[in-house]
Tab-separated table of C-alpha atoms and ligand atoms in Angstrom:
chain	number	residue	atom	x	y	z
A	875	MET	CA	38.380	95.112	-15.976
A	876	GLU	CA	40.255	94.465	-12.947
A	877	ASN	CA	37.588	91.752	-11.993
A	878	LYS	CA	37.672	89.946	-15.218
A	879	LYS	CA	41.597	89.833	-15.173
A	880	ALA	CA	41.266	88.360	-11.667
A	881	ASP	CA	38.629	85.757	-12.694
A	882	ARG	CA	40.544	84.747	-15.842
A	883	ARG	CA	43.599	84.176	-13.217
A	884	LEU	CA	41.723	82.343	-10.821
A	885	ARG	CA	40.196	79.938	-13.736
A	886	ASP	CA	43.874	79.464	-14.968
A	887	ALA	CA	45.111	78.510	-11.724
A	888	ILE	CA	42.343	76.022	-10.774
A	889	ARG	CA	42.815	74.337	-14.354
A	890	GLY	CA	46.470	74.361	-13.782
A	891	CYS	CA	46.316	72.655	-10.574
A	892	LEU	CA	43.999	69.926	-11.599
A	893	PHE	CA	45.509	69.413	-15.076
A	894	GLY	CA	48.850	69.749	-13.560
A	895	GLY	CA	48.408	66.895	-11.159
A	896	ALA	CA	47.113	64.668	-13.932
A	897	VAL	CA	50.204	65.260	-16.031
A	898	GLY	CA	52.495	64.164	-13.344
A	899	ASP	CA	50.153	61.206	-12.775
A	900	ALA	CA	50.395	60.047	-16.044
A	901	LEU	CA	54.013	60.722	-16.760
A	902	GLY	CA	54.997	58.955	-13.720
A	903	TYR	CA	52.516	56.118	-13.942
A	904	PRO	CA	54.522	54.015	-16.148
A	905	ALA	CA	57.808	54.286	-13.620
A	906	GLU	CA	55.865	53.718	-10.545
A	907	PHE	CA	57.395	50.358	-9.871
A	908	MET	CA	60.712	50.962	-11.839
A	909	ARG	CA	64.192	51.163	-10.245
A	910	GLU	CA	66.346	53.924	-11.416
A	911	LYS	CA	68.648	51.643	-13.294
A	912	GLU	CA	65.593	50.447	-15.149
A	913	ILE	CA	64.177	53.644	-16.030
A	914	THR	CA	67.367	54.936	-17.751
A	915	ALA	CA	67.778	51.286	-19.514
A	916	GLU	CA	64.263	51.826	-20.701
A	917	TYR	CA	63.980	55.615	-21.538
A	918	GLY	CA	67.854	56.916	-21.845
A	919	PRO	CA	70.130	58.657	-19.456
A	920	ASP	CA	67.644	61.485	-19.134
A	921	GLY	CA	65.045	59.097	-17.918
A	922	ILE	CA	61.252	59.934	-18.830
A	923	THR	CA	60.816	63.097	-20.559
A	924	ALA	CA	57.619	62.462	-22.552
A	925	TYR	CA	54.395	60.684	-22.273
A	926	GLU	CA	54.339	56.947	-22.810
A	927	ARG	CA	51.182	56.023	-24.760
A	928	ASP	CA	49.321	53.141	-23.392
A	929	PRO	CA	48.817	50.615	-26.236
A	930	LEU	CA	45.152	50.182	-25.814
A	931	ALA	CA	43.954	53.839	-24.726
A	932	ARG	CA	46.378	55.089	-27.201
A	933	LYS	CA	46.904	57.981	-24.780
A	934	ALA	CA	48.920	58.460	-21.944
A	935	VAL	CA	46.695	57.244	-19.012
A	936	ILE	CA	45.764	58.764	-15.703
A	937	SER	CA	45.938	56.299	-12.375
A	938	ASP	CA	44.225	56.235	-9.221
A	939	ASP	CA	45.582	59.514	-8.124
A	940	THR	CA	43.852	61.478	-10.857
A	941	GLN	CA	40.746	59.303	-10.671
A	942	MET	CA	40.224	59.771	-7.014
A	943	THR	CA	41.340	63.732	-7.152
A	944	LEU	CA	38.171	64.022	-9.702
A	945	PHE	CA	36.021	62.265	-7.138
A	946	THR	CA	37.410	64.706	-4.425
A	947	ALA	CA	36.169	67.334	-6.668
A	948	ASN	CA	32.665	65.868	-7.522
A	949	GLY	CA	31.973	65.261	-3.990
A	950	LEU	CA	33.005	68.948	-2.975
A	951	LEU	CA	30.544	70.144	-5.652
A	952	VAL	CA	27.757	68.301	-4.692
A	953	TRP	CA	28.162	69.859	-1.147
A	954	GLU	CA	28.608	73.229	-2.917
A	955	THR	CA	25.364	72.721	-4.621
A	956	GLU	CA	23.304	71.389	-1.570
A	957	ARG	CA	24.698	74.126	0.784
A	958	SER	CA	24.481	71.507	3.387
A	959	ALA	CA	25.184	71.986	6.855
A	960	ALA	CA	27.145	68.793	6.850
A	961	SER	CA	31.103	69.245	6.299
A	962	PRO	CA	32.464	68.680	2.770
A	963	ARG	CA	34.294	65.454	4.144
A	964	GLN	CA	31.079	63.864	4.225
A	965	TYR	CA	30.378	64.387	0.568
A	966	VAL	CA	33.797	63.717	-0.344
A	967	ALA	CA	33.683	60.263	1.526
A	968	ARG	CA	30.526	59.319	-0.434
A	969	ALA	CA	32.185	60.222	-3.524
A	970	TYR	CA	35.253	57.859	-2.780
A	971	ARG	CA	32.778	55.093	-2.369
A	972	ASP	CA	31.675	55.918	-5.880
A	973	TRP	CA	35.301	55.903	-7.025
A	974	LEU	CA	35.411	52.221	-5.483
A	975	MET	CA	32.551	51.149	-7.672
A	976	THR	CA	34.653	52.041	-10.552
A	977	GLN	CA	37.236	49.601	-9.254
A	978	GLU	CA	34.941	46.885	-8.465
A	979	SER	CA	32.086	46.975	-10.657
A	980	SER	CA	31.392	47.848	-14.276
A	981	LEU	CA	30.000	50.851	-16.138
A	982	ARG	CA	26.989	48.816	-17.179
A	983	ALA	CA	26.127	47.526	-13.614
A	984	VAL	CA	26.570	50.960	-12.248
A	985	GLN	CA	24.453	52.870	-14.935
A	986	ALA	CA	21.511	50.205	-14.238
A	987	SER	CA	21.481	51.048	-10.581
A	988	GLU	CA	19.813	54.629	-9.612
A	989	ARG	CA	21.618	57.477	-8.692
A	990	ASN	CA	21.485	59.431	-5.183
A	991	THR	CA	20.141	57.031	-2.947
A	992	ALA	CA	21.270	55.432	0.393
A	993	LYS	CA	23.173	52.828	-1.581
A	994	GLY	CA	25.391	55.382	-3.326
A	995	GLY	CA	25.501	56.954	-6.789
A	996	TYR	CA	26.314	60.437	-5.645
A	997	SER	CA	28.790	61.407	-8.769
A	998	TRP	CA	28.459	61.912	-12.554
A	999	LEU	CA	31.575	60.636	-12.960
A	1000	LEU	CA	30.202	57.114	-12.613
A	1001	ASP	CA	29.127	57.744	-16.152
A	1002	VAL	CA	32.562	58.115	-17.475
A	1003	PRO	CA	33.741	54.885	-19.068
A	1004	GLU	CA	37.141	55.700	-18.867
A	1005	LEU	CA	37.289	55.678	-15.134
A	1006	TYR	CA	36.583	51.954	-14.879
A	1007	HIS	CA	40.127	50.956	-14.925
A	1008	ARG	CA	42.189	49.654	-12.165
A	1009	ARG	CA	45.489	51.348	-12.599
A	1010	ALA	CA	47.328	50.286	-9.457
A	1011	PRO	CA	44.829	51.382	-6.799
A	1012	GLY	CA	46.380	51.689	-3.400
A	1013	ILE	CA	45.099	48.776	-1.190
A	1014	THR	CA	44.646	50.988	1.838
A	1015	CYS	CA	42.115	53.102	0.013
A	1016	LEU	CA	40.472	50.056	-1.317
A	1017	SER	CA	40.261	48.204	2.055
A	1018	ALA	CA	39.227	51.479	3.928
A	1019	LEU	CA	36.741	52.202	1.707
A	1020	GLY	CA	35.194	48.824	1.652
A	1021	ASP	CA	34.377	49.225	5.177
A	1022	SER	CA	31.270	51.417	4.983
A	1023	GLU	CA	31.335	53.186	8.047
A	1024	TYR	CA	30.932	57.003	7.966
A	1025	TYR	CA	32.276	59.153	10.585
A	1026	ASP	CA	31.640	62.843	11.667
A	1027	ASP	CA	35.420	63.331	12.427
A	1028	TYR	CA	38.150	61.002	10.697
A	1029	VAL	CA	41.038	62.423	12.123
A	1030	LYS	CA	39.615	61.495	15.559
A	1031	GLU	CA	38.139	58.076	14.634
A	1032	LYS	CA	41.295	56.744	12.914
A	1033	VAL	CA	40.289	54.185	10.389
A	1034	ASN	CA	43.696	52.569	10.554
A	1035	GLN	CA	47.210	53.529	11.103
A	1036	SER	CA	48.158	53.930	7.406
A	1037	LYS	CA	50.513	56.826	6.472
A	1038	GLY	CA	50.684	55.893	2.704
A	1039	CYS	CA	50.320	58.677	0.061
A	1040	GLY	CA	46.947	57.735	-0.943
A	1041	GLY	CA	45.442	60.609	1.002
A	1042	ILE	CA	47.705	63.399	-0.253
A	1043	MET	CA	47.757	62.599	-3.692
A	1044	ARG	CA	43.965	63.243	-3.998
A	1045	VAL	CA	43.036	66.212	-1.802
A	1046	ALA	CA	44.063	69.319	-4.150
A	1047	PRO	CA	40.656	70.293	-4.947
A	1048	ILE	CA	39.736	70.916	-1.177
A	1049	ALA	CA	42.221	73.865	-1.629
A	1050	LEU	CA	40.413	75.109	-4.749
A	1051	ASP	CA	37.174	75.520	-2.947
A	1052	HIS	CA	36.317	78.872	-1.790
A	1053	HIS	CA	33.354	78.360	0.627
A	1054	ILE	CA	35.047	76.243	3.440
A	1055	GLY	CA	36.035	78.925	5.538
A	1056	GLY	CA	39.088	80.314	7.055
A	1057	ILE	CA	42.548	79.019	6.114
A	1058	GLU	CA	42.717	76.650	9.295
A	1059	GLU	CA	39.160	75.299	8.475
A	1060	VAL	CA	40.368	74.478	4.947
A	1061	ASP	CA	43.567	72.818	6.214
A	1062	MET	CA	41.574	70.662	8.560
A	1063	GLU	CA	39.181	69.779	5.768
A	1064	GLY	CA	42.279	68.683	3.560
A	1065	ALA	CA	43.276	66.511	6.656
A	1066	GLN	CA	39.902	64.902	6.996
A	1067	ALA	CA	39.486	64.040	3.451
A	1068	ALA	CA	42.764	62.105	3.690
A	1069	ALA	CA	41.892	60.581	7.073
A	1070	VAL	CA	38.763	58.981	5.167
A	1071	THR	CA	41.263	56.285	4.370
A	1072	HIS	CA	44.484	57.251	6.424
A	1073	GLY	CA	44.492	57.185	10.041
A	1074	HIS	CA	48.213	57.850	10.733
A	1075	SER	CA	48.620	61.517	11.643
A	1076	LEU	CA	51.393	61.816	8.961
A	1077	GLY	CA	48.914	60.451	6.601
A	1078	TYR	CA	46.552	63.415	6.965
A	1079	MET	CA	48.620	66.369	8.434
A	1080	THR	CA	50.426	66.354	5.335
A	1081	SER	CA	47.256	66.891	3.194
A	1082	ALA	CA	46.571	69.944	5.581
A	1083	VAL	CA	50.088	71.196	4.398
A	1084	LEU	CA	49.407	70.593	1.047
A	1085	VAL	CA	46.077	72.168	0.620
A	1086	HIS	CA	47.329	75.286	2.648
A	1087	ILE	CA	50.154	75.869	0.076
A	1088	ILE	CA	47.618	75.686	-2.776
A	1089	HIS	CA	44.934	77.394	-1.338
A	1090	ARG	CA	47.367	80.310	-0.448
A	1091	ILE	CA	48.464	80.472	-4.225
A	1092	VAL	CA	45.105	80.273	-5.603
A	1093	TYR	CA	43.502	82.834	-3.309
A	1094	PRO	CA	46.383	85.106	-2.089
A	1095	PRO	CA	45.324	87.088	0.751
A	1096	GLU	CA	44.446	90.526	-0.316
A	1097	GLY	CA	47.561	93.153	-0.207
A	1098	THR	CA	50.177	90.420	0.185
A	1099	GLN	CA	52.612	88.750	-2.237
A	1100	MET	CA	54.098	85.588	-0.552
A	1101	THR	CA	57.028	83.534	-2.149
A	1102	LEU	CA	56.320	80.061	-2.403
A	1103	GLU	CA	59.077	79.567	0.248
A	1104	GLU	CA	56.905	81.688	2.639
A	1105	ILE	CA	53.698	79.958	2.117
A	1106	VAL	CA	55.407	76.676	2.504
A	1107	ARG	CA	56.855	77.872	5.979
A	1108	GLU	CA	53.489	79.131	7.001
A	1109	ALA	CA	51.855	75.749	6.056
A	1110	ARG	CA	54.130	74.207	8.306
A	1111	ASP	CA	53.452	76.606	11.155
A	1112	THR	CA	49.875	76.469	10.695
A	1113	ALA	CA	50.026	72.633	10.773
A	1114	ALA	CA	52.022	72.651	13.862
A	1115	LYS	CA	49.222	74.939	15.651
A	1116	ILE	CA	46.440	72.927	14.535
A	1117	PHE	CA	47.680	69.502	15.622
A	1118	ALA	CA	49.846	70.862	18.396
A	1119	GLY	CA	51.416	67.759	20.332
A	1120	ASP	CA	51.264	65.259	17.606
A	1121	PRO	CA	54.398	63.245	17.638
A	1122	GLY	CA	54.554	63.291	13.749
A	1123	LEU	CA	54.831	66.851	13.436
A	1124	LEU	CA	58.876	66.838	14.102
A	1125	LYS	CA	59.138	64.296	11.298
A	1126	MET	CA	57.075	66.409	8.840
A	1127	SER	CA	58.684	69.615	9.725
A	1128	GLN	CA	62.366	67.845	9.327
A	1129	VAL	CA	61.305	66.654	5.852
A	1130	ILE	CA	59.872	70.182	4.691
A	1131	GLU	CA	62.981	71.730	6.051
A	1132	ILE	CA	65.108	69.422	3.752
A	1133	ALA	CA	62.905	70.383	0.825
A	1134	LEU	CA	63.478	74.078	1.446
A	1135	GLU	CA	67.281	73.826	2.218
A	1136	GLN	CA	68.054	71.622	-0.596
A	1137	ALA	CA	66.031	73.449	-3.159
A	1138	ARG	CA	67.544	76.591	-2.214
A	1139	LYS	CA	70.894	75.338	-2.584
A	1140	SER	CA	70.371	73.745	-6.125
A	1141	ARG	CA	68.627	76.961	-7.219
A	1142	GLU	CA	72.009	78.841	-6.551
A	1143	LYS	CA	73.831	77.046	-9.236
A	1144	GLU	CA	73.037	75.189	-12.429
A	1145	SER	CA	72.089	71.992	-10.914
A	1146	THR	CA	72.063	68.560	-12.540
A	1147	ARG	CA	69.392	65.556	-12.595
A	1148	GLU	CA	72.190	63.997	-10.448
A	1149	GLU	CA	71.624	66.563	-7.964
A	1150	ASP	CA	67.860	66.490	-7.975
A	1151	LEU	CA	68.132	62.851	-7.739
A	1152	ASN	CA	70.281	62.929	-4.335
A	1153	ASN	CA	68.089	65.410	-2.832
A	1154	ILE	CA	65.193	63.273	-3.590
A	1155	HIS	CA	66.968	60.390	-2.110
A	1156	ARG	CA	67.643	62.517	1.072
A	1157	ILE	CA	63.900	62.728	1.696
A	1158	GLY	CA	62.975	59.253	0.517
A	1159	GLU	CA	60.747	57.558	-2.021
A	1160	GLY	CA	57.348	58.782	-1.567
A	1161	TRP	CA	55.435	55.692	-0.460
A	1162	VAL	CA	54.458	57.340	2.564
A	1163	ALA	CA	52.891	60.856	2.746
A	1164	GLU	CA	55.553	62.634	4.495
A	1165	GLU	CA	58.009	61.783	1.891
A	1166	THR	CA	55.556	62.520	-1.074
A	1167	LEU	CA	55.021	65.752	0.452
A	1168	GLY	CA	58.827	66.345	0.706
A	1169	ILE	CA	59.726	65.189	-2.746
A	1170	SER	CA	56.980	67.116	-4.258
A	1171	LEU	CA	57.919	70.499	-2.581
A	1172	TYR	CA	61.610	69.944	-3.215
A	1173	CYS	CA	60.703	69.534	-7.192
A	1174	ALA	CA	58.201	72.567	-7.015
A	1175	LEU	CA	60.477	74.659	-5.201
A	1176	ARG	CA	63.418	73.798	-7.034
A	1177	HIS	CA	61.816	74.318	-10.578
A	1178	GLN	CA	59.435	76.738	-9.739
A	1179	ASP	CA	59.525	78.706	-12.790
A	1180	ASP	CA	59.632	75.699	-15.031
A	1181	PHE	CA	56.707	73.304	-15.200
A	1182	SER	CA	58.247	70.789	-17.493
A	1183	ALA	CA	61.487	70.494	-15.495
A	1184	ALA	CA	59.682	69.996	-12.273
A	1185	MET	CA	57.399	67.161	-13.628
A	1186	ILE	CA	60.597	65.370	-14.889
A	1187	ALA	CA	62.423	65.654	-11.853
A	1188	ALA	CA	59.371	64.525	-10.057
A	1189	VAL	CA	58.777	61.042	-11.604
A	1190	ASN	CA	62.417	60.074	-12.624
A	1191	HIS	CA	63.421	58.197	-9.331
A	1192	ARG	CA	62.947	54.829	-7.838
A	1193	GLY	CA	60.084	55.712	-5.533
A	1194	ASP	CA	56.362	56.383	-6.072
A	1195	SER	CA	56.570	58.341	-9.257
A	1196	ASP	CA	53.140	58.786	-10.395
A	1197	SER	CA	52.070	60.374	-6.733
A	1198	THR	CA	54.998	62.636	-6.666
A	1199	GLY	CA	54.512	63.713	-9.831
A	1200	ALA	CA	50.729	64.152	-9.275
A	1201	VAL	CA	51.469	66.527	-6.064
A	1202	THR	CA	54.359	68.342	-7.842
A	1203	GLY	CA	51.860	68.992	-10.683
A	1204	ASN	CA	49.037	70.202	-8.416
A	1205	ILE	CA	51.476	72.634	-6.539
A	1206	LEU	CA	53.320	74.200	-9.663
A	1207	GLY	CA	50.054	73.981	-12.067
A	1208	ALA	CA	48.260	76.113	-9.564
A	1209	LEU	CA	51.366	78.529	-9.164
A	1210	LEU	CA	52.091	78.872	-12.840
A	1211	GLY	CA	48.491	78.222	-14.423
A	1212	TYR	CA	47.345	76.101	-17.169
A	1213	GLU	CA	48.204	78.440	-20.088
A	1214	ALA	CA	52.080	78.165	-19.075
A	1215	ILE	CA	51.992	74.258	-19.247
A	1216	ASP	CA	53.667	73.270	-22.225
A	1217	GLU	CA	51.494	72.052	-25.102
A	1218	LYS	CA	53.257	68.538	-25.217
A	1219	TRP	CA	51.561	67.573	-21.885
A	1220	LYS	CA	48.131	68.765	-23.217
A	1221	LYS	CA	48.147	66.314	-26.300
A	1222	GLU	CA	47.245	62.940	-25.579
A	1223	LEU	CA	46.394	63.028	-21.995
A	1224	GLU	CA	43.475	60.654	-20.978
A	1225	LEU	CA	40.445	62.416	-19.826
A	1226	ALA	CA	41.954	65.790	-20.527
A	1227	ASP	CA	38.227	67.045	-21.439
A	1228	VAL	CA	36.632	65.597	-17.986
A	1229	ILE	CA	39.613	67.240	-16.018
A	1230	LEU	CA	39.155	70.623	-17.324
A	1231	GLU	CA	35.187	70.380	-17.156
A	1232	MET	CA	35.787	69.615	-13.322
A	1233	ALA	CA	38.213	72.449	-12.970
A	1234	ASP	CA	35.818	75.040	-14.816
A	1235	ASP	CA	33.112	73.590	-12.246
A	1236	LEU	CA	35.350	74.194	-9.436
A	1237	TYR	CA	35.924	77.876	-10.711
A	1238	LEU	CA	32.305	78.427	-11.354
A	1239	ALA	CA	31.487	77.385	-7.751
A	1240	ALA	CA	34.033	79.673	-6.485
A	1241	GLY	CA	31.466	82.234	-7.125
A	1242	THR	CA	33.663	85.351	-7.770
A	1243	GLN	CA	31.960	86.111	-11.372
A	1244	GLU	CA	28.741	87.574	-11.665
A	1245	LYS	CA	26.556	84.671	-12.710
A	1246	GLU	CA	26.056	81.674	-10.236
A	1247	PRO	CA	26.117	78.265	-11.810
A	1248	TYR	CA	23.640	76.488	-9.877
A	1249	HIS	CA	20.534	76.984	-12.107
A	1250	THR	CA	21.944	75.845	-15.227
A	1251	ARG	CA	20.736	72.616	-17.262
A	1252	ALA	CA	24.216	71.283	-17.130
A	1253	TRP	CA	24.845	71.878	-13.559
A	1254	LYS	CA	21.628	70.469	-12.313
A	1255	LYS	CA	22.084	67.416	-14.324
A	1256	LYS	CA	25.650	67.084	-12.774
A	1257	TYR	CA	25.176	67.859	-9.165
A	1258	VAL	CA	21.527	67.214	-8.334
A	1259	GLU	CA	20.752	64.310	-10.859
A	1260	MET	CA	24.271	62.859	-10.532
A	1261	ARG	CA	24.729	62.070	-14.108
A	1262	ARG	CA	27.006	63.293	-17.029
A	1263	TYR	CA	25.751	66.174	-19.038
A	1264	GLU	CA	26.141	65.879	-22.676
A	1265	LYS	CA	25.260	68.770	-25.045
B	2722	MG	MG1	48.834	56.006	-8.848
């Protein structure tokens, strides 16, 4: 009975993390390139508080943040299935090339090519037509993936000097995996997955911090009950240990401190949208990864018991609204769970079924329940043949 309850909680947390990220991404996407005055002129004094439907898709559409997050999960699940001695990052890096195909090629061309060959095709997501849309993909991601080198250690190789938020916005699934190893190995794998495209230390250390936080929320160490604040501090301190001597650590630590401090102060009183906005401005705009982390931590800490309030705070600013929305949604979705997410965010979200399917596969691969998923027809189709499974 206890186990069943724990399994239900785990499934809910994993779904919440992936789905929550997609909610923030879809809510923020229309405002990604809007100034604050433009946002209020368009949506009213409270800013964006509900999805804007895309006229063609007739749904709130997800952007590159969620697309790439799904590919991170797909790569990870192929790694899980093969039980390979290679690191997850190798599989995730291959899956990102598959994502690149959705941005540069057509469904028809990709479906005509073989799967699982040296040329690519390692993801069943390639069979999902809705993913073949360019939704303001990051230039750094496109160019870094266009260069076809694979490395064993992306943190060491440094593919470029970018610290844009294209890494941190997509790595949450690394935190949901149960077989990578101890917490420091999880953190390092999160950093490596970001470093596939972002070589500046702030571009990947921030991902280590994010996956640490989500992993601790989803898999709390036995017998402990940490607050979100305690988890954030532990994540920061662990990164300082793993990356000791890195000159970017000071900046990252300052940003985390502002988020913790301002969220604490704002929680002590009835704070307003104005105050959230001022606190976000203290951190930055979220185009670079340490600001994305800082803004997301602020919104998650400040509104830790109210998913909708956190989402609205995270997207209504002049910066990179979809990415700060996505990362805030990953954290709070994991913390509060999918069931706690308001119905209004569940209706009309593009690819909601695929997002939940991927979340449930991550849950099954976590292997806490009695049955292993690896021998079912659906699983083999998706993670051995790399094709979409349709009942
Ligand atoms: Mg985006």
